[in-house]
mmCIF file of C-alpha atoms and ligand atoms in Angstrom:
data_model
loop_
_atom_site.group_PDB
_atom_site.id
_atom_site.type_symbol
_atom_site.label_atom_id
_atom_site.label_comp_id
_atom_site.label_asym_id
_atom_site.label_seq_id
_atom_site.Cartn_x
_atom_site.Cartn_y
_atom_site.Cartn_z
ATOM 1 C CA MET A 1021 -6.846 2.961 -37.176
ATOM 2 C CA ILE A 1022 -9.855 4.159 -39.143
ATOM 3 C CA VAL A 1023 -11.080 2.687 -42.419
ATOM 4 C CA VAL A 1024 -12.999 5.207 -44.534
ATOM 5 C CA MET A 1025 -15.242 3.480 -47.108
ATOM 6 C CA ARG A 1026 -15.989 5.021 -50.518
ATOM 7 C CA VAL A 1027 -19.274 6.842 -51.109
ATOM 8 C CA GLY A 1028 -21.657 4.126 -52.255
ATOM 9 C CA ALA A 1029 -19.651 1.207 -50.866
ATOM 10 C CA THR A 1030 -21.878 -1.857 -50.725
ATOM 11 C CA ASP A 1031 -22.854 -3.793 -47.592
ATOM 12 C CA GLN A 1032 -20.950 -6.732 -48.978
ATOM 13 C CA GLN A 1033 -17.752 -4.631 -49.207
ATOM 14 C CA ILE A 1034 -18.270 -3.274 -45.692
ATOM 15 C CA ASN A 1035 -18.777 -6.805 -44.361
ATOM 16 C CA ALA A 1036 -15.638 -8.020 -46.131
ATOM 17 C CA VAL A 1037 -13.577 -5.299 -44.413
ATOM 18 C CA MET A 1038 -15.047 -6.209 -41.016
ATOM 19 C CA GLU A 1039 -14.296 -9.869 -41.579
ATOM 20 C CA ARG A 1040 -10.700 -9.043 -42.510
ATOM 21 C CA ILE A 1041 -10.337 -7.000 -39.292
ATOM 22 C CA ARG A 1042 -11.696 -9.893 -37.217
ATOM 23 C CA ALA A 1043 -9.452 -12.363 -39.032
ATOM 24 C CA ALA A 1044 -6.483 -10.274 -37.821
ATOM 25 C CA GLY A 1045 -7.668 -10.833 -34.236
ATOM 26 C CA LEU A 1046 -8.953 -7.270 -33.893
ATOM 27 C CA LYS A 1047 -12.345 -5.698 -33.221
ATOM 28 C CA GLU A 1048 -14.293 -3.273 -35.397
ATOM 29 C CA HIS A 1049 -16.534 -0.338 -34.651
ATOM 30 C CA LEU A 1050 -18.965 0.591 -37.396
ATOM 31 C CA SER A 1051 -20.311 4.075 -37.935
ATOM 32 C CA HIS A 1052 -22.691 5.013 -40.788
ATOM 33 C CA GLY A 1053 -22.451 8.665 -41.787
ATOM 34 C CA VAL A 1054 -24.773 10.490 -44.201
ATOM 35 C CA GLU A 1055 -22.438 9.821 -47.135
ATOM 36 C CA ARG A 1056 -19.909 7.270 -45.993
ATOM 37 C CA THR A 1057 -19.356 4.418 -43.630
ATOM 38 C CA ILE A 1058 -16.386 4.549 -41.307
ATOM 39 C CA ILE A 1059 -14.955 1.510 -39.517
ATOM 40 C CA GLY A 1060 -12.752 1.928 -36.438
ATOM 41 C CA VAL A 1061 -10.171 -0.809 -35.813
ATOM 42 C CA LEU A 1062 -9.521 -1.634 -32.156
ATOM 43 C CA GLY A 1063 -6.692 -3.690 -30.655
ATOM 44 C CA GLN A 1064 -2.962 -4.300 -31.124
ATOM 45 C CA ILE A 1065 -2.538 -3.103 -34.703
ATOM 46 C CA TYR A 1066 0.483 -4.217 -36.769
ATOM 47 C CA PRO A 1067 1.876 -1.801 -39.408
ATOM 48 C CA GLU A 1068 1.102 -3.939 -42.501
ATOM 49 C CA LEU A 1069 -2.624 -3.924 -41.704
ATOM 50 C CA LYS A 1070 -2.990 -0.451 -43.232
ATOM 51 C CA ASP A 1071 -1.850 -1.706 -46.654
ATOM 52 C CA THR A 1072 -3.906 -4.883 -46.352
ATOM 53 C CA LEU A 1073 -7.139 -2.971 -45.704
ATOM 54 C CA GLU A 1074 -6.460 -0.158 -48.150
ATOM 55 C CA VAL A 1075 -6.547 -2.470 -51.185
ATOM 56 C CA LEU A 1076 -9.903 -4.083 -50.313
ATOM 57 C CA PRO A 1077 -12.807 -3.219 -52.654
ATOM 58 C CA GLY A 1078 -14.847 -0.216 -51.512
ATOM 59 C CA VAL A 1079 -12.120 1.214 -49.229
ATOM 60 C CA ASP A 1080 -11.214 4.857 -49.840
ATOM 61 C CA GLU A 1081 -8.438 5.330 -47.287
ATOM 62 C CA VAL A 1082 -7.068 3.985 -44.045
ATOM 63 C CA ILE A 1083 -5.921 6.476 -41.429
ATOM 64 C CA ARG A 1084 -3.579 5.591 -38.592
ATOM 65 C CA VAL A 1085 -4.404 7.321 -35.326
ATOM 66 C CA SER A 1086 -1.756 5.934 -32.979
ATOM 67 C CA LYS A 1087 1.982 5.690 -33.590
ATOM 68 C CA PRO A 1088 3.488 2.432 -34.893
ATOM 69 C CA TYR A 1089 6.350 2.716 -32.396
ATOM 70 C CA LYS A 1090 5.432 2.154 -28.767
ATOM 71 C CA LEU A 1091 8.415 1.705 -26.447
ATOM 72 C CA SER A 1092 10.194 4.800 -27.771
ATOM 73 C CA SER A 1093 7.025 6.885 -27.845
ATOM 74 C CA ARG A 1094 6.199 9.648 -25.401
ATOM 75 C CA GLU A 1095 2.553 8.565 -25.536
ATOM 76 C CA PHE A 1096 3.465 5.416 -23.631
ATOM 77 C CA HIS A 1097 6.282 6.890 -21.531
ATOM 78 C CA PRO A 1098 5.759 10.611 -20.792
ATOM 79 C CA GLU A 1099 8.888 11.207 -18.639
ATOM 80 C CA ASP A 1100 12.258 11.926 -20.257
ATOM 81 C CA THR A 1101 14.664 9.003 -20.273
ATOM 82 C CA ARG A 1102 17.967 9.826 -18.602
ATOM 83 C CA VAL A 1103 21.009 7.751 -19.422
ATOM 84 C CA LYS A 1104 23.776 7.793 -16.797
ATOM 85 C CA VAL A 1105 27.290 7.184 -18.063
ATOM 86 C CA GLY A 1106 30.098 7.645 -15.556
ATOM 87 C CA GLY A 1107 29.278 10.916 -13.825
ATOM 88 C CA VAL A 1108 27.312 12.230 -16.824
ATOM 89 C CA THR A 1109 23.553 12.169 -17.368
ATOM 90 C CA ILE A 1110 22.350 12.346 -20.966
ATOM 91 C CA GLY A 1111 18.732 13.581 -21.121
ATOM 92 C CA GLY A 1112 17.275 15.966 -18.566
ATOM 93 C CA GLU A 1113 18.576 19.496 -17.925
ATOM 94 C CA ASP A 1114 22.206 19.032 -18.840
ATOM 95 C CA VAL A 1115 23.799 19.529 -22.229
ATOM 96 C CA VAL A 1116 26.595 17.042 -22.781
ATOM 97 C CA VAL A 1117 29.500 17.341 -25.205
ATOM 98 C CA ILE A 1118 30.962 14.186 -26.741
ATOM 99 C CA ALA A 1119 34.191 14.875 -28.600
ATOM 100 C CA GLY A 1120 37.159 13.100 -30.112
ATOM 101 C CA PRO A 1121 38.564 11.941 -33.398
ATOM 102 C CA CYS A 1122 36.531 10.233 -36.072
ATOM 103 C CA ALA A 1123 38.936 7.292 -35.906
ATOM 104 C CA VAL A 1124 41.487 6.286 -33.299
ATOM 105 C CA GLU A 1125 44.719 6.529 -35.284
ATOM 106 C CA SER A 1126 47.523 6.256 -32.732
ATOM 107 C CA GLU A 1127 48.258 6.537 -29.035
ATOM 108 C CA LYS A 1128 49.701 10.027 -29.519
ATOM 109 C CA GLN A 1129 46.711 11.284 -31.515
ATOM 110 C CA LEU A 1130 44.182 9.947 -29.022
ATOM 111 C CA PHE A 1131 46.191 11.068 -25.980
ATOM 112 C CA GLU A 1132 46.484 14.645 -27.234
ATOM 113 C CA THR A 1133 42.854 14.824 -28.310
ATOM 114 C CA ALA A 1134 41.448 13.303 -25.122
ATOM 115 C CA HIS A 1135 43.351 15.759 -22.933
ATOM 116 C CA ALA A 1136 42.505 18.746 -25.135
ATOM 117 C CA VAL A 1137 38.780 18.035 -25.315
ATOM 118 C CA ARG A 1138 38.612 17.305 -21.591
ATOM 119 C CA ALA A 1139 40.388 20.566 -20.746
ATOM 120 C CA ALA A 1140 37.906 22.416 -22.985
ATOM 121 C CA GLY A 1141 34.912 20.840 -21.221
ATOM 122 C CA ALA A 1142 33.924 17.687 -23.123
ATOM 123 C CA THR A 1143 32.502 15.000 -20.850
ATOM 124 C CA VAL A 1144 32.550 11.931 -23.112
ATOM 125 C CA LEU A 1145 35.375 10.812 -25.430
ATOM 126 C CA ARG A 1146 34.516 9.474 -28.885
ATOM 127 C CA GLY A 1147 36.736 7.543 -31.280
ATOM 128 C CA GLY A 1148 36.105 4.873 -33.883
ATOM 129 C CA ALA A 1149 38.053 1.616 -33.675
ATOM 130 C CA PHE A 1150 35.896 -0.183 -36.244
ATOM 131 C CA LYS A 1151 35.098 2.294 -39.015
ATOM 132 C CA PRO A 1152 32.337 1.973 -41.571
ATOM 133 C CA SER A 1153 33.791 3.144 -44.826
ATOM 134 C CA THR A 1154 32.130 3.891 -48.143
ATOM 135 C CA SER A 1155 35.320 2.908 -49.931
ATOM 136 C CA PRO A 1156 37.160 -0.298 -48.997
ATOM 137 C CA TYR A 1157 40.396 1.580 -49.711
ATOM 138 C CA SER A 1158 39.850 4.100 -46.876
ATOM 139 C CA PHE A 1159 41.173 3.657 -43.339
ATOM 140 C CA ARG A 1160 38.947 1.141 -41.565
ATOM 141 C CA GLY A 1161 40.177 1.571 -38.010
ATOM 142 C CA LEU A 1162 42.665 -0.063 -35.642
ATOM 143 C CA GLY A 1163 40.175 -2.676 -34.409
ATOM 144 C CA GLU A 1164 40.829 -4.044 -30.915
ATOM 145 C CA ARG A 1165 44.016 -1.972 -30.565
ATOM 146 C CA GLY A 1166 41.812 1.106 -30.962
ATOM 147 C CA LEU A 1167 39.543 -0.148 -28.183
ATOM 148 C CA GLU A 1168 42.552 -0.667 -25.901
ATOM 149 C CA LEU A 1169 43.700 2.885 -26.539
ATOM 150 C CA LEU A 1170 40.220 4.210 -25.730
ATOM 151 C CA ALA A 1171 40.244 2.260 -22.440
ATOM 152 C CA GLN A 1172 43.692 3.651 -21.647
ATOM 153 C CA MET A 1173 42.529 7.250 -22.250
ATOM 154 C CA LYS A 1174 39.458 6.629 -20.157
ATOM 155 C CA ALA A 1175 41.696 5.510 -17.284
ATOM 156 C CA GLU A 1176 43.894 8.588 -17.723
ATOM 157 C CA THR A 1177 41.216 11.255 -18.160
ATOM 158 C CA GLY A 1178 38.199 9.759 -16.401
ATOM 159 C CA LEU A 1179 36.110 10.405 -19.532
ATOM 160 C CA PRO A 1180 33.658 7.625 -20.425
ATOM 161 C CA VAL A 1181 34.046 6.454 -24.025
ATOM 162 C CA ILE A 1182 31.711 5.874 -26.946
ATOM 163 C CA THR A 1183 32.727 3.803 -29.945
ATOM 164 C CA GLU A 1184 30.988 2.133 -32.848
ATOM 165 C CA VAL A 1185 30.130 -1.539 -33.105
ATOM 166 C CA MET A 1186 29.505 -2.728 -36.647
ATOM 167 C CA THR A 1187 28.787 -6.437 -36.465
ATOM 168 C CA VAL A 1188 26.928 -8.869 -34.235
ATOM 169 C CA ALA A 1189 30.192 -10.804 -33.782
ATOM 170 C CA ASP A 1190 31.937 -7.748 -32.272
ATOM 171 C CA VAL A 1191 29.250 -6.733 -29.765
ATOM 172 C CA ASP A 1192 30.792 -8.536 -26.759
ATOM 173 C CA LEU A 1193 34.285 -7.309 -27.573
ATOM 174 C CA VAL A 1194 33.254 -3.663 -28.015
ATOM 175 C CA ALA A 1195 31.002 -3.795 -24.941
ATOM 176 C CA ARG A 1196 34.010 -4.844 -22.829
ATOM 177 C CA TYR A 1197 35.713 -1.520 -23.589
ATOM 178 C CA ALA A 1198 32.960 0.984 -24.375
ATOM 179 C CA ASP A 1199 30.690 2.862 -21.987
ATOM 180 C CA ILE A 1200 28.272 3.568 -24.847
ATOM 181 C CA LEU A 1201 27.876 1.409 -27.950
ATOM 182 C CA GLN A 1202 27.404 3.485 -31.089
ATOM 183 C CA ILE A 1203 25.275 2.097 -33.900
ATOM 184 C CA GLY A 1204 26.251 3.967 -37.040
ATOM 185 C CA ALA A 1205 23.973 5.468 -39.654
ATOM 186 C CA ARG A 1206 24.694 2.660 -42.120
ATOM 187 C CA ASN A 1207 23.622 0.058 -39.594
ATOM 188 C CA MET A 1208 20.448 1.742 -38.350
ATOM 189 C CA GLN A 1209 18.375 -0.968 -39.999
ATOM 190 C CA ASN A 1210 20.722 -3.869 -39.263
ATOM 191 C CA PHE A 1211 18.045 -5.417 -37.085
ATOM 192 C CA PHE A 1212 20.108 -8.355 -35.773
ATOM 193 C CA LEU A 1213 22.829 -5.925 -34.691
ATOM 194 C CA LEU A 1214 20.227 -3.731 -32.968
ATOM 195 C CA GLU A 1215 18.917 -6.715 -31.020
ATOM 196 C CA GLU A 1216 22.389 -7.899 -30.039
ATOM 197 C CA ALA A 1217 23.398 -4.387 -28.948
ATOM 198 C CA GLY A 1218 20.184 -4.232 -26.937
ATOM 199 C CA LYS A 1219 21.306 -7.325 -25.011
ATOM 200 C CA ALA A 1220 24.854 -6.127 -24.300
ATOM 201 C CA GLY A 1221 24.065 -4.462 -20.961
ATOM 202 C CA LYS A 1222 25.542 -1.121 -22.069
ATOM 203 C CA PRO A 1223 23.891 2.154 -23.108
ATOM 204 C CA VAL A 1224 23.449 2.431 -26.866
ATOM 205 C CA MET A 1225 23.484 5.480 -29.140
ATOM 206 C CA LEU A 1226 21.519 4.917 -32.345
ATOM 207 C CA LYS A 1227 22.420 7.224 -35.213
ATOM 208 C CA ARG A 1228 19.790 8.155 -37.771
ATOM 209 C CA GLY A 1229 20.146 6.313 -41.079
ATOM 210 C CA LEU A 1230 21.296 8.243 -44.139
ATOM 211 C CA SER A 1231 17.835 8.207 -45.667
ATOM 212 C CA ALA A 1232 15.723 7.255 -42.675
ATOM 213 C CA THR A 1233 12.508 8.983 -41.757
ATOM 214 C CA ILE A 1234 11.972 9.793 -38.101
ATOM 215 C CA GLU A 1235 9.400 7.008 -37.935
ATOM 216 C CA GLU A 1236 11.846 4.436 -39.356
ATOM 217 C CA TRP A 1237 14.482 5.626 -36.883
ATOM 218 C CA LEU A 1238 12.108 5.191 -33.932
ATOM 219 C CA LEU A 1239 11.042 1.774 -35.196
ATOM 220 C CA ALA A 1240 14.739 0.820 -35.243
ATOM 221 C CA ALA A 1241 14.954 2.066 -31.644
ATOM 222 C CA GLU A 1242 12.142 -0.351 -30.751
ATOM 223 C CA TYR A 1243 14.399 -3.290 -31.590
ATOM 224 C CA ILE A 1244 16.885 -2.196 -28.922
ATOM 225 C CA LEU A 1245 14.276 -1.227 -26.319
ATOM 226 C CA ALA A 1246 12.429 -4.515 -26.874
ATOM 227 C CA GLN A 1247 15.492 -6.333 -25.480
ATOM 228 C CA GLY A 1248 14.852 -4.623 -22.143
ATOM 229 C CA ASN A 1249 17.611 -2.050 -22.659
ATOM 230 C CA LYS A 1250 16.160 1.291 -21.571
ATOM 231 C CA GLU A 1251 19.450 3.168 -21.887
ATOM 232 C CA LEU A 1252 19.081 4.380 -25.427
ATOM 233 C CA ILE A 1253 20.172 7.685 -26.943
ATOM 234 C CA LEU A 1254 19.300 8.917 -30.443
ATOM 235 C CA CYS A 1255 21.714 10.865 -32.631
ATOM 236 C CA GLU A 1256 20.722 13.119 -35.530
ATOM 237 C CA ARG A 1257 23.683 13.111 -37.952
ATOM 238 C CA GLY A 1258 22.205 14.626 -41.081
ATOM 239 C CA ILE A 1259 20.304 13.007 -43.898
ATOM 240 C CA ARG A 1260 20.952 12.683 -47.590
ATOM 241 C CA THR A 1261 19.170 15.262 -49.726
ATOM 242 C CA PHE A 1262 19.655 16.827 -53.171
ATOM 243 C CA GLU A 1263 21.951 19.471 -51.664
ATOM 244 C CA SER A 1264 25.557 18.828 -52.619
ATOM 245 C CA TYR A 1265 27.371 21.705 -50.902
ATOM 246 C CA THR A 1266 27.210 19.831 -47.619
ATOM 247 C CA ARG A 1267 27.953 16.128 -47.080
ATOM 248 C CA ASN A 1268 24.514 15.680 -45.503
ATOM 249 C CA THR A 1269 21.678 18.015 -44.607
ATOM 250 C CA MET A 1270 21.620 18.555 -40.864
ATOM 251 C CA ASP A 1271 17.983 18.109 -39.879
ATOM 252 C CA ILE A 1272 17.741 20.469 -36.918
ATOM 253 C CA SER A 1273 13.953 20.127 -36.940
ATOM 254 C CA ALA A 1274 14.335 16.430 -36.064
ATOM 255 C CA ILE A 1275 15.504 17.527 -32.597
ATOM 256 C CA PRO A 1276 12.234 19.153 -31.426
ATOM 257 C CA VAL A 1277 10.284 16.459 -33.298
ATOM 258 C CA ILE A 1278 12.056 13.724 -31.306
ATOM 259 C CA GLU A 1279 11.527 15.672 -28.105
ATOM 260 C CA LYS A 1280 7.805 15.849 -28.869
ATOM 261 C CA VAL A 1281 7.191 12.264 -29.953
ATOM 262 C CA SER A 1282 9.790 10.353 -27.911
ATOM 263 C CA HIS A 1283 11.149 10.272 -24.372
ATOM 264 C CA LEU A 1284 14.634 9.287 -25.574
ATOM 265 C CA PRO A 1285 17.560 11.736 -25.304
ATOM 266 C CA ILE A 1286 18.712 13.282 -28.575
ATOM 267 C CA ILE A 1287 22.294 14.168 -29.456
ATOM 268 C CA ALA A 1288 23.248 16.182 -32.548
ATOM 269 C CA ASP A 1289 26.298 15.373 -34.670
ATOM 270 C CA PRO A 1290 27.058 18.481 -36.748
ATOM 271 C CA SER A 1291 30.331 16.966 -38.015
ATOM 272 C CA HIS A 1292 28.659 14.267 -40.117
ATOM 273 C CA GLY A 1293 25.618 16.518 -40.427
ATOM 274 C CA THR A 1294 27.570 19.000 -42.561
ATOM 275 C CA GLY A 1295 30.900 17.427 -43.568
ATOM 276 C CA LYS A 1296 32.643 20.805 -43.288
ATOM 277 C CA TRP A 1297 34.456 21.983 -40.173
ATOM 278 C CA HIS A 1298 33.420 25.624 -40.584
ATOM 279 C CA LEU A 1299 29.744 24.624 -40.394
ATOM 280 C CA VAL A 1300 30.165 22.521 -37.254
ATOM 281 C CA THR A 1301 30.027 25.377 -34.741
ATOM 282 C CA PRO A 1302 26.929 27.135 -36.148
ATOM 283 C CA MET A 1303 25.061 23.814 -36.408
ATOM 284 C CA ALA A 1304 26.138 22.758 -32.903
ATOM 285 C CA LEU A 1305 24.789 26.040 -31.504
ATOM 286 C CA ALA A 1306 21.579 25.678 -33.503
ATOM 287 C CA ALA A 1307 21.119 22.104 -32.255
ATOM 288 C CA VAL A 1308 21.454 23.132 -28.608
ATOM 289 C CA ALA A 1309 19.139 26.094 -29.178
ATOM 290 C CA ALA A 1310 16.636 23.639 -30.686
ATOM 291 C CA GLY A 1311 16.726 21.496 -27.549
ATOM 292 C CA ALA A 1312 19.406 18.846 -28.158
ATOM 293 C CA ASP A 1313 20.577 17.018 -25.034
ATOM 294 C CA GLY A 1314 24.105 17.254 -26.296
ATOM 295 C CA ILE A 1315 26.382 17.320 -29.284
ATOM 296 C CA MET A 1316 28.951 14.943 -30.680
ATOM 297 C CA VAL A 1317 31.833 16.626 -32.467
ATOM 298 C CA GLU A 1318 34.887 15.301 -34.282
ATOM 299 C CA VAL A 1319 38.141 16.843 -33.062
ATOM 300 C CA HIS A 1320 41.658 16.111 -34.318
ATOM 301 C CA PRO A 1321 45.106 17.515 -33.387
ATOM 302 C CA ASN A 1322 45.806 18.178 -37.054
ATOM 303 C CA PRO A 1323 42.685 17.799 -39.226
ATOM 304 C CA ASP A 1324 44.691 18.228 -42.439
ATOM 305 C CA SER A 1325 46.504 14.967 -41.805
ATOM 306 C CA ALA A 1326 43.571 13.005 -40.315
ATOM 307 C CA LEU A 1327 43.120 9.497 -41.715
ATOM 308 C CA LYS A 1328 39.365 9.996 -41.682
ATOM 309 C CA ASP A 1329 36.909 12.901 -41.804
ATOM 310 C CA GLY A 1330 39.575 15.609 -41.490
ATOM 311 C CA ALA A 1331 37.462 18.081 -43.479
ATOM 312 C CA GLN A 1332 34.747 18.014 -40.831
ATOM 313 C CA SER A 1333 37.038 17.860 -37.778
ATOM 314 C CA LEU A 1334 37.701 20.830 -35.527
ATOM 315 C CA ASN A 1335 41.237 21.531 -34.373
ATOM 316 C CA PHE A 1336 41.752 22.149 -30.644
ATOM 317 C CA ASP A 1337 41.526 25.891 -30.983
ATOM 318 C CA ASN A 1338 38.225 25.807 -32.840
ATOM 319 C CA PHE A 1339 36.842 23.251 -30.387
ATOM 320 C CA ARG A 1340 37.664 25.580 -27.474
ATOM 321 C CA LYS A 1341 35.925 28.431 -29.292
ATOM 322 C CA LEU A 1342 32.842 26.260 -29.824
ATOM 323 C CA MET A 1343 32.724 25.363 -26.131
ATOM 324 C CA LYS A 1344 32.837 29.045 -25.134
ATOM 325 C CA LEU A 1345 29.907 29.852 -27.428
ATOM 326 C CA LEU A 1346 27.894 26.812 -26.365
ATOM 327 C CA ALA A 1347 27.533 27.632 -22.659
ATOM 328 C CA PRO A 1348 25.499 30.859 -23.117
ATOM 329 C CA VAL A 1349 23.318 29.241 -25.792
ATOM 330 C CA ALA A 1350 22.532 26.350 -23.426
ATOM 331 C CA ALA A 1351 21.763 28.831 -20.644
ATOM 332 C CA ALA A 1352 19.503 30.859 -22.961
ATOM 333 C CA VAL A 1353 17.254 27.830 -23.436
ATOM 334 C CA GLY A 1354 17.260 26.929 -19.742
ATOM 335 C CA ARG A 1355 19.918 24.213 -19.935
ATOM 336 C CA ARG A 1356 23.323 23.791 -18.373
ATOM 337 C CA LEU A 1357 26.493 22.787 -20.162
ATOM 338 C CA VAL A 1358 28.087 20.181 -17.895
ATOM 339 C CA SER A 1359 31.816 20.111 -17.348
ATOM 340 C CA PRO A 1360 33.984 17.108 -16.429
HETATM 341 C C1 PEP B 889 31.063 8.332 -36.970
HETATM 342 O O1 PEP B 889 30.462 8.752 -35.962
HETATM 343 O O2 PEP B 889 32.284 8.430 -37.118
HETATM 344 C C2 PEP B 889 30.280 7.775 -38.095
HETATM 345 C C3 PEP B 889 30.813 6.911 -38.944
HETATM 346 O O3 PEP B 889 29.043 8.281 -38.170
HETATM 347 P P1 PEP B 889 27.788 7.910 -39.122
HETATM 348 O O4 PEP B 889 27.456 6.492 -38.802
HETATM 349 O O5 PEP B 889 26.763 8.886 -38.664
HETATM 350 O O6 PEP B 889 28.219 8.133 -40.533
HETATM 351 MN MN1 MN B 890 33.491 10.317 -38.855
#
């Protein structure tokens, strides 16, 4: 961190800044330029220090030089993280497809979907048993029955399963059934949940918050990594913008940004990213072309009658078409679409 003093800052002001730096347990490095004095701050810097120093008399600006997130940062961990789930590796050369319904609705619905997505080449089955819902009057999931159905389909198809955990109290229960714990967008900054999920001994997929910056998202990831859980996957699922045609704005650029600044695998969710089924395939292809380690797509036997997110769900036919288009796009960027 560098503190740039105003032109004409007094010695007294410069000394006050240095004292404040020392009081925070850090060291300073003073450099007098022709016009201005610059003070380097050395040591383990905490994020609030920037604001604290910036308001001191005589300070012009405070510039951060290193990232506030550490454990998720590529600076501190140059190699890609690879998360192994069943026979699948997320991160690395492979492109992985996670597919399934938004919500587990019934045995029949999950059975049909699991078999259809597996036959088309998906390698992980998704399905919500505990559903976050903007309206309390919407379907909120089958709860533990949904988890049992996911476990049953896993046994039948061999596909590992990912499902969302919404509360600290449910972490143990969900971890008993799930191969990957999903933290939803609305819970990205539920810091107690992040810590508890980090302790569950299962891989975690952290979705980007609805209005979260990339930095906030990576700081949320720190909470999970700080528990000693290295098996963390990020998921870009669109962010809220002024655009109203789509449900969210799919931030494709977040994918290469994450690849540059973090070692964590990145999955793209074009279903929530757009909210419209006809935009799912183009955004899935774009995400893989941009370097995503995989995609997560909502698929339903009959989207028109889905209890949740039908408008953004692919039917089996459209999912098969997506899978056919995905393989050459993955190959074009030097990746391989894995099959079950
Ligand atoms: C989901 O994956 O079904 C979901 C609720 O996603 P998000 O948290 O991104 O809205
Ligand atoms: Mn959904």
